[in-house]
Every structure is written in C-alpha cells, then in structure tokens.
Amino acid sequence: MNDAAIDLPVRRLGLGVPGDAALDRCVAVEAPVSVEVGGIAYAVMMATPADLEDYAVGFALSEGLIGAPADIRRTDVQPIEGGWALRLWLTTERNAAALERARTRVSESSCGLCGIANIEEVLRPLPPVTAHIGTDRIAIAAALTALDAHQPLGRATGAVHAAAFCSPAGAIRLVREDVGRHNALDKLIGALARAGIDAGEGFMLLSARCSYELVEKTVRAGCPMLVTISAPTSLAATRAAAAGLTLVALARPDAALVVADPQGMIA
C-alpha cells in the first residue's frame, strides 16, 4: 500500500467465462486535496496524492497565481482527516494577488462558469504560442509506443491518466500520473518547472480526451504542441487554433488527426 494505490478485496464474477473468485485488486487512490494559499482555502481537488509538490507548482502556474517556482516561498503537504492539505506560501506580491483571487472564487457560482462576466473571463484570448519545434509522425508514433512503459500506476490500476513531456524526436522525458487528466498535466507542468526544463522544447502527450482546459494549460506552460489519445471538443480545437497551438487528437499507433497545426510543425 502507498499514497497512490491500495489493494482492495473484491469478488470476481464469471460472466462470459465461468470462474468466480475472491481476490485483491490494485486500485488508484482518489482523495480530496485541499489547496490553501497564504492560509486561505482556495480549492478542493479530487486527486491522487502522489507528486503533490509538483502538483502545487503546476496548479499555481496554471491558475496564474505564480509566474515561476521561485514565487513559492514554501510548500507544506500534510495528511488530514479524510484527505490531504496542500498549503502554499507565496512571495508578498504574489500572495496579495492570490488572496484577491481566492475572495473572487468564493463569490462565484458553484458551476464556476455562470454569468456573462465569467464566460468572458473563460474565453479571454490566450497568450500566443511563441515556441516552435520540428517534429513528425514518426516521433508521435514513437512517443505513443513508449508511453505504456512509463505508466506504472496505470498498468497496476487501469484507472489513471498519464501526462508525458516528449522531445521533438518522440523520446519521453518526464511523466506524471493521476486519476484526473487535469491533475496529471498540472503535475507534469510543475515537475518541468521544478527541474528547469523548458516546456517549449518538446510536446505534451496525454492519455485522455482533449478538453479546452488541457489546451489552455498547455499554452500557458509555453508548450507548442499537444497530442491526446482521445477526441477533442469543439472549444479545444477553436482555442488551440487561435493560440497557435498544434493539436493532434485520436492518436493511435495506426493513425492520428491533426486538428490544428497553424505553425506547420508536423512534417
């Protein structure tokens, strides 16, 4: 047993093939993670409580609370009753802005996207992608083929997503896993930032469908290309094209869909 997975007693039912049995099944841990900034509650996320230091940095970057890992003075990760507490202490300037954002979140509707002002905020223009890499279909295929070997929690549980950072040639450099696809990407972004790896020097590969949030996190991280193994949403495709992000979806060993390639990066 560890923070990422547990053995759960289950009973196997023979359906198409007879054979009932009592066994232990490795399942991914899903737990509430309370994110606090400067002592103020900011959000509660359902996540796998592993690599939470990476998640702290990636979440703060994706939320615009910080501009770089150095804006975080201290990170405390503590188990609490029923879950985990992730406490961030920012520099004075960043802390003031984060507390104002926390107060705004308290007044928002529970859906987080209701009201004209909130919709305008969600759809505000993304910063344009400035990084450029040269890659091709061979690199995408190589990354897809290699991804499974970098998903130990996924292989053990069959219940988590993986986010990988790949070189332009398709070599996987770094991977993070989580029950949530957004969390996995935040962990990866945080891990890259903490390691001093420029996200603009490669592409992201995600074992998930491509929603608009994943496009936005990739763009804000400064990465020029996102590859997902499942389909994109309409807003994901629109936002990627507008920001100059190369987006490849439904990526399988035999084929993939180039949804957007405004910079002509894929040979």
mmCIF file of C-alpha atoms in Angstrom:
data_model
loop_
_atom_site.group_PDB
_atom_site.id
_atom_site.type_symbol
_atom_site.label_atom_id
_atom_site.label_comp_id
_atom_site.label_asym_id
_atom_site.label_seq_id
_atom_site.Cartn_x
_atom_site.Cartn_y
_atom_site.Cartn_z
ATOM 1 C CA MET A 1 0.000 0.000 0.000
ATOM 2 C CA ASN A 2 1.172 3.550 -0.733
ATOM 3 C CA ASP A 3 -0.266 7.005 -1.319
ATOM 4 C CA ALA A 4 -1.058 6.287 -4.981
ATOM 5 C CA ALA A 5 -2.719 2.853 -4.831
ATOM 6 C CA ILE A 6 -4.200 0.326 -2.430
ATOM 7 C CA ASP A 7 -5.151 -3.354 -2.619
ATOM 8 C CA LEU A 8 -8.939 -3.683 -2.478
ATOM 9 C CA PRO A 9 -10.636 -7.039 -1.677
ATOM 10 C CA VAL A 10 -13.142 -7.810 -4.455
ATOM 11 C CA ARG A 11 -15.143 -10.774 -5.766
ATOM 12 C CA ARG A 12 -14.708 -11.746 -9.401
ATOM 13 C CA LEU A 13 -17.884 -12.774 -11.216
ATOM 14 C CA GLY A 14 -17.575 -15.173 -14.108
ATOM 15 C CA LEU A 15 -19.712 -13.814 -16.947
ATOM 16 C CA GLY A 16 -18.639 -14.865 -20.428
ATOM 17 C CA VAL A 17 -16.126 -17.266 -18.865
ATOM 18 C CA PRO A 18 -17.131 -19.168 -15.680
ATOM 19 C CA GLY A 19 -14.991 -18.796 -12.597
ATOM 20 C CA ASP A 20 -15.903 -16.787 -9.508
ATOM 21 C CA ALA A 21 -13.044 -15.930 -7.178
ATOM 22 C CA ALA A 22 -12.080 -13.776 -4.212
ATOM 23 C CA LEU A 23 -9.060 -11.651 -4.974
ATOM 24 C CA ASP A 24 -7.292 -8.364 -4.272
ATOM 25 C CA ARG A 25 -7.428 -5.672 -6.928
ATOM 26 C CA CYS A 26 -4.960 -2.798 -7.044
ATOM 27 C CA VAL A 27 -6.971 0.441 -7.296
ATOM 28 C CA ALA A 28 -5.852 4.036 -7.660
ATOM 29 C CA VAL A 29 -6.249 6.303 -4.645
ATOM 30 C CA GLU A 30 -8.637 9.216 -5.165
ATOM 31 C CA ALA A 31 -8.709 11.695 -2.301
ATOM 32 C CA PRO A 32 -9.732 15.295 -1.612
ATOM 33 C CA VAL A 33 -6.745 17.634 -1.765
ATOM 34 C CA SER A 34 -7.400 20.984 -0.131
ATOM 35 C CA VAL A 35 -5.332 23.732 -1.739
ATOM 36 C CA GLU A 36 -4.643 26.657 0.592
ATOM 37 C CA VAL A 37 -2.817 29.838 -0.368
ATOM 38 C CA GLY A 38 -1.409 32.048 2.360
ATOM 39 C CA GLY A 39 -3.588 30.306 4.923
ATOM 40 C CA ILE A 40 -6.801 30.857 2.912
ATOM 41 C CA ALA A 41 -8.777 27.989 1.362
ATOM 42 C CA TYR A 42 -8.536 28.235 -2.441
ATOM 43 C CA ALA A 43 -9.890 24.980 -3.893
ATOM 44 C CA VAL A 44 -10.574 21.328 -3.149
ATOM 45 C CA MET A 45 -9.494 18.965 -5.914
ATOM 46 C CA MET A 46 -10.007 15.225 -6.236
ATOM 47 C CA ALA A 47 -6.568 13.825 -6.992
ATOM 48 C CA THR A 48 -4.095 11.005 -6.498
ATOM 49 C CA PRO A 49 -1.965 12.092 -3.507
ATOM 50 C CA ALA A 50 1.425 11.469 -5.140
ATOM 51 C CA ASP A 51 3.861 14.067 -6.522
ATOM 52 C CA LEU A 52 1.880 16.754 -4.721
ATOM 53 C CA GLU A 53 4.866 19.123 -4.664
ATOM 54 C CA ASP A 54 4.855 19.003 -8.476
ATOM 55 C CA TYR A 55 1.087 19.468 -8.426
ATOM 56 C CA ALA A 56 1.416 22.537 -6.204
ATOM 57 C CA VAL A 57 3.726 24.271 -8.672
ATOM 58 C CA GLY A 58 1.780 23.206 -11.751
ATOM 59 C CA PHE A 59 -1.584 24.167 -10.255
ATOM 60 C CA ALA A 60 -0.275 27.573 -9.192
ATOM 61 C CA LEU A 61 1.211 28.181 -12.652
ATOM 62 C CA SER A 62 -1.976 27.073 -14.426
ATOM 63 C CA GLU A 63 -4.111 29.269 -12.177
ATOM 64 C CA GLY A 64 -1.833 32.260 -12.781
ATOM 65 C CA LEU A 65 -1.039 32.536 -9.081
ATOM 66 C CA ILE A 66 2.699 32.482 -9.789
ATOM 67 C CA GLY A 67 4.951 33.181 -12.736
ATOM 68 C CA ALA A 68 7.767 30.814 -11.707
ATOM 69 C CA PRO A 69 8.506 28.265 -8.960
ATOM 70 C CA ALA A 70 10.565 30.921 -7.162
ATOM 71 C CA ASP A 71 7.303 32.757 -6.374
ATOM 72 C CA ILE A 72 6.532 29.988 -3.885
ATOM 73 C CA ARG A 73 8.348 30.521 -0.593
ATOM 74 C CA ARG A 74 7.226 27.266 0.994
ATOM 75 C CA THR A 75 5.018 24.276 0.280
ATOM 76 C CA ASP A 76 3.546 22.109 3.026
ATOM 77 C CA VAL A 77 1.919 18.763 2.221
ATOM 78 C CA GLN A 78 0.094 17.192 5.153
ATOM 79 C CA PRO A 79 -2.332 14.268 5.523
ATOM 80 C CA ILE A 80 -5.536 15.409 7.223
ATOM 81 C CA GLU A 81 -8.756 13.699 8.221
ATOM 82 C CA GLY A 82 -10.342 12.414 5.025
ATOM 83 C CA GLY A 83 -7.701 13.699 2.638
ATOM 84 C CA TRP A 84 -4.673 15.930 2.196
ATOM 85 C CA ALA A 85 -3.838 19.592 2.730
ATOM 86 C CA LEU A 86 -1.589 21.349 0.226
ATOM 87 C CA ARG A 87 -0.511 24.686 1.667
ATOM 88 C CA LEU A 88 1.292 27.276 -0.458
ATOM 89 C CA TRP A 89 3.107 30.288 0.917
ATOM 90 C CA LEU A 90 3.906 32.814 -1.792
ATOM 91 C CA THR A 91 6.045 35.916 -2.027
ATOM 92 C CA THR A 92 4.386 39.059 -0.667
ATOM 93 C CA GLU A 93 3.413 40.430 -4.088
ATOM 94 C CA ARG A 94 2.048 37.124 -5.369
ATOM 95 C CA ASN A 95 0.276 36.369 -2.110
ATOM 96 C CA ALA A 96 -1.752 39.581 -2.264
ATOM 97 C CA ALA A 97 -2.956 38.800 -5.791
ATOM 98 C CA ALA A 98 -3.743 35.185 -4.850
ATOM 99 C CA LEU A 99 -5.815 36.223 -1.836
ATOM 100 C CA GLU A 100 -7.830 38.593 -4.018
ATOM 101 C CA ARG A 101 -8.423 35.745 -6.463
ATOM 102 C CA ALA A 102 -9.488 33.479 -3.582
ATOM 103 C CA ARG A 103 -12.054 36.056 -2.447
ATOM 104 C CA THR A 104 -13.391 36.261 -6.018
ATOM 105 C CA ARG A 105 -13.742 32.488 -6.205
ATOM 106 C CA VAL A 106 -15.843 32.491 -3.040
ATOM 107 C CA SER A 107 -18.391 34.796 -4.705
ATOM 108 C CA GLU A 108 -18.569 32.772 -7.927
ATOM 109 C CA SER A 109 -21.443 30.421 -8.736
ATOM 110 C CA SER A 110 -20.829 26.760 -7.931
ATOM 111 C CA CYS A 111 -20.550 25.896 -11.621
ATOM 112 C CA GLY A 112 -17.636 28.340 -11.918
ATOM 113 C CA LEU A 113 -18.673 29.426 -15.412
ATOM 114 C CA CYS A 114 -22.034 31.135 -14.848
ATOM 115 C CA GLY A 115 -22.750 34.739 -15.745
ATOM 116 C CA ILE A 116 -21.580 36.906 -18.638
ATOM 117 C CA ALA A 117 -18.524 38.179 -16.791
ATOM 118 C CA ASN A 118 -17.333 34.662 -16.023
ATOM 119 C CA ILE A 119 -17.897 33.491 -19.601
ATOM 120 C CA GLU A 120 -15.882 36.421 -20.901
ATOM 121 C CA GLU A 121 -13.143 35.533 -18.445
ATOM 122 C CA VAL A 122 -13.109 31.889 -19.541
ATOM 123 C CA LEU A 123 -12.961 32.837 -23.228
ATOM 124 C CA ARG A 124 -10.397 35.622 -22.936
ATOM 125 C CA PRO A 125 -7.608 35.347 -25.533
ATOM 126 C CA LEU A 126 -4.739 33.057 -24.606
ATOM 127 C CA PRO A 127 -1.151 34.234 -24.871
ATOM 128 C CA PRO A 128 0.103 33.291 -28.342
ATOM 129 C CA VAL A 129 2.381 30.270 -28.633
ATOM 130 C CA THR A 130 5.881 31.504 -29.469
ATOM 131 C CA ALA A 131 7.877 28.279 -29.175
ATOM 132 C CA HIS A 132 8.423 26.194 -32.289
ATOM 133 C CA ILE A 133 9.666 22.634 -32.725
ATOM 134 C CA GLY A 134 10.230 20.483 -35.765
ATOM 135 C CA THR A 135 8.634 17.062 -35.401
ATOM 136 C CA ASP A 136 6.873 14.446 -37.499
ATOM 137 C CA ARG A 137 4.558 11.439 -37.497
ATOM 138 C CA ILE A 138 7.435 9.091 -36.660
ATOM 139 C CA ALA A 139 8.069 10.993 -33.428
ATOM 140 C CA ILE A 140 4.391 10.914 -32.471
ATOM 141 C CA ALA A 141 4.226 7.165 -33.112
ATOM 142 C CA ALA A 142 7.391 6.587 -31.082
ATOM 143 C CA ALA A 143 6.003 8.501 -28.087
ATOM 144 C CA LEU A 144 2.702 6.622 -28.252
ATOM 145 C CA THR A 145 4.505 3.283 -28.370
ATOM 146 C CA ALA A 146 6.710 4.165 -25.395
ATOM 147 C CA LEU A 147 4.020 5.686 -23.173
ATOM 148 C CA ASP A 148 2.745 2.457 -21.609
ATOM 149 C CA ALA A 149 6.163 1.630 -20.184
ATOM 150 C CA HIS A 150 6.089 4.951 -18.313
ATOM 151 C CA GLN A 151 2.714 4.325 -16.613
ATOM 152 C CA PRO A 152 3.336 2.011 -13.637
ATOM 153 C CA LEU A 153 0.254 3.215 -11.759
ATOM 154 C CA GLY A 154 -1.856 2.969 -14.899
ATOM 155 C CA ARG A 155 -0.750 -0.591 -15.583
ATOM 156 C CA ALA A 156 -1.416 -1.592 -11.979
ATOM 157 C CA THR A 157 -4.852 0.002 -11.672
ATOM 158 C CA GLY A 158 -6.223 0.724 -15.153
ATOM 159 C CA ALA A 159 -7.787 3.863 -13.660
ATOM 160 C CA VAL A 160 -5.435 6.814 -14.049
ATOM 161 C CA HIS A 161 -4.346 9.241 -16.739
ATOM 162 C CA ALA A 162 -0.778 9.983 -17.775
ATOM 163 C CA ALA A 163 0.743 13.227 -18.986
ATOM 164 C CA ALA A 164 4.113 12.948 -20.719
ATOM 165 C CA PHE A 165 6.610 15.501 -21.971
ATOM 166 C CA CYS A 166 8.354 14.343 -25.133
ATOM 167 C CA SER A 167 11.321 15.533 -27.153
ATOM 168 C CA PRO A 168 10.692 16.578 -30.777
ATOM 169 C CA ALA A 169 12.044 13.149 -31.767
ATOM 170 C CA GLY A 170 9.413 11.413 -29.612
ATOM 171 C CA ALA A 171 11.567 10.373 -26.640
ATOM 172 C CA ILE A 172 9.618 10.572 -23.378
ATOM 173 C CA ARG A 173 11.491 12.765 -20.904
ATOM 174 C CA LEU A 174 9.077 13.030 -17.985
ATOM 175 C CA VAL A 175 5.693 11.541 -16.975
ATOM 176 C CA ARG A 176 3.201 12.153 -14.188
ATOM 177 C CA GLU A 177 0.035 10.159 -13.397
ATOM 178 C CA ASP A 178 -3.233 10.974 -11.639
ATOM 179 C CA VAL A 179 -6.877 9.928 -11.545
ATOM 180 C CA GLY A 180 -7.673 13.316 -13.080
ATOM 181 C CA ARG A 181 -6.355 14.255 -16.524
ATOM 182 C CA HIS A 182 -6.108 17.912 -15.476
ATOM 183 C CA ASN A 183 -4.182 16.958 -12.342
ATOM 184 C CA ALA A 184 -1.772 14.778 -14.319
ATOM 185 C CA LEU A 185 -0.984 17.693 -16.615
ATOM 186 C CA ASP A 186 -0.599 20.115 -13.709
ATOM 187 C CA LYS A 187 1.811 17.681 -12.045
ATOM 188 C CA LEU A 188 3.813 17.430 -15.259
ATOM 189 C CA ILE A 189 3.931 21.206 -15.714
ATOM 190 C CA GLY A 190 5.082 21.578 -12.131
ATOM 191 C CA ALA A 191 7.715 18.867 -12.495
ATOM 192 C CA LEU A 192 9.087 20.531 -15.637
ATOM 193 C CA ALA A 193 9.258 23.906 -13.917
ATOM 194 C CA ARG A 194 10.940 22.490 -10.821
ATOM 195 C CA ALA A 195 13.511 20.681 -12.989
ATOM 196 C CA GLY A 196 14.205 23.774 -15.070
ATOM 197 C CA ILE A 197 13.047 22.065 -18.281
ATOM 198 C CA ASP A 198 11.655 24.419 -20.915
ATOM 199 C CA ALA A 199 8.209 23.177 -21.996
ATOM 200 C CA GLY A 200 8.766 24.933 -25.311
ATOM 201 C CA GLU A 201 11.400 22.383 -26.306
ATOM 202 C CA GLY A 202 9.043 19.447 -26.878
ATOM 203 C CA PHE A 203 5.417 18.349 -26.871
ATOM 204 C CA MET A 204 2.843 17.064 -24.396
ATOM 205 C CA LEU A 205 1.230 13.633 -24.769
ATOM 206 C CA LEU A 206 -1.912 12.873 -22.744
ATOM 207 C CA SER A 207 -3.829 9.626 -22.282
ATOM 208 C CA ALA A 208 -7.153 11.467 -22.277
ATOM 209 C CA ARG A 209 -9.762 13.249 -24.330
ATOM 210 C CA CYS A 210 -8.826 16.814 -25.160
ATOM 211 C CA SER A 211 -10.985 19.366 -23.371
ATOM 212 C CA TYR A 212 -10.404 23.100 -23.551
ATOM 213 C CA GLU A 213 -8.747 23.179 -20.095
ATOM 214 C CA LEU A 214 -5.938 20.923 -21.304
ATOM 215 C CA VAL A 215 -5.337 23.189 -24.296
ATOM 216 C CA GLU A 216 -5.193 26.225 -22.024
ATOM 217 C CA LYS A 217 -2.814 24.620 -19.535
ATOM 218 C CA THR A 218 -0.503 23.545 -22.380
ATOM 219 C CA VAL A 219 -0.497 27.010 -23.941
ATOM 220 C CA ARG A 220 0.125 28.766 -20.624
ATOM 221 C CA ALA A 221 3.016 26.379 -19.938
ATOM 222 C CA GLY A 222 4.628 27.596 -23.171
ATOM 223 C CA CYS A 223 4.454 24.239 -24.962
ATOM 224 C CA PRO A 224 3.849 24.416 -28.734
ATOM 225 C CA MET A 225 2.157 21.040 -29.300
ATOM 226 C CA LEU A 226 -0.372 18.779 -27.576
ATOM 227 C CA VAL A 227 -1.121 15.178 -28.530
ATOM 228 C CA THR A 228 -4.051 13.293 -26.972
ATOM 229 C CA ILE A 229 -5.139 9.705 -27.471
ATOM 230 C CA SER A 230 -8.825 10.575 -27.456
ATOM 231 C CA ALA A 231 -11.023 13.084 -29.270
ATOM 232 C CA PRO A 232 -11.043 16.872 -28.866
ATOM 233 C CA THR A 233 -14.005 19.054 -28.001
ATOM 234 C CA SER A 234 -15.061 21.897 -30.284
ATOM 235 C CA LEU A 235 -13.795 24.542 -27.859
ATOM 236 C CA ALA A 236 -10.445 22.781 -27.503
ATOM 237 C CA ALA A 237 -9.977 22.856 -31.280
ATOM 238 C CA THR A 238 -11.020 26.523 -31.544
ATOM 239 C CA ARG A 239 -8.801 27.673 -28.671
ATOM 240 C CA ALA A 240 -5.796 25.731 -29.947
ATOM 241 C CA ALA A 241 -6.030 27.250 -33.418
ATOM 242 C CA ALA A 242 -6.484 30.772 -32.041
ATOM 243 C CA ALA A 243 -3.449 30.461 -29.746
ATOM 244 C CA GLY A 244 -1.195 28.886 -32.375
ATOM 245 C CA LEU A 245 -1.030 25.513 -30.615
ATOM 246 C CA THR A 246 -0.515 22.424 -32.732
ATOM 247 C CA LEU A 247 -3.166 19.922 -31.638
ATOM 248 C CA VAL A 248 -3.172 16.229 -32.554
ATOM 249 C CA ALA A 249 -6.035 14.048 -31.325
ATOM 250 C CA LEU A 250 -7.280 10.464 -31.549
ATOM 251 C CA ALA A 251 -3.618 9.492 -31.730
ATOM 252 C CA ARG A 252 -3.299 5.749 -32.206
ATOM 253 C CA PRO A 253 -0.464 3.554 -33.471
ATOM 254 C CA ASP A 254 -2.093 3.401 -36.913
ATOM 255 C CA ALA A 255 -3.315 6.993 -37.360
ATOM 256 C CA ALA A 256 -3.975 10.386 -35.765
ATOM 257 C CA LEU A 257 -5.977 13.518 -36.520
ATOM 258 C CA VAL A 258 -4.178 16.832 -36.926
ATOM 259 C CA VAL A 259 -6.834 19.175 -35.546
ATOM 260 C CA ALA A 260 -4.699 22.318 -35.747
ATOM 261 C CA ASP A 261 -1.173 22.984 -36.949
ATOM 262 C CA PRO A 262 -1.027 26.754 -37.507
ATOM 263 C CA GLN A 263 2.759 26.815 -37.385
ATOM 264 C CA GLY A 264 3.209 23.857 -39.708
ATOM 265 C CA MET A 265 5.329 21.976 -37.178
ATOM 266 C CA ILE A 266 4.421 18.414 -38.211
ATOM 267 C CA ALA A 267 6.311 17.209 -41.265
#
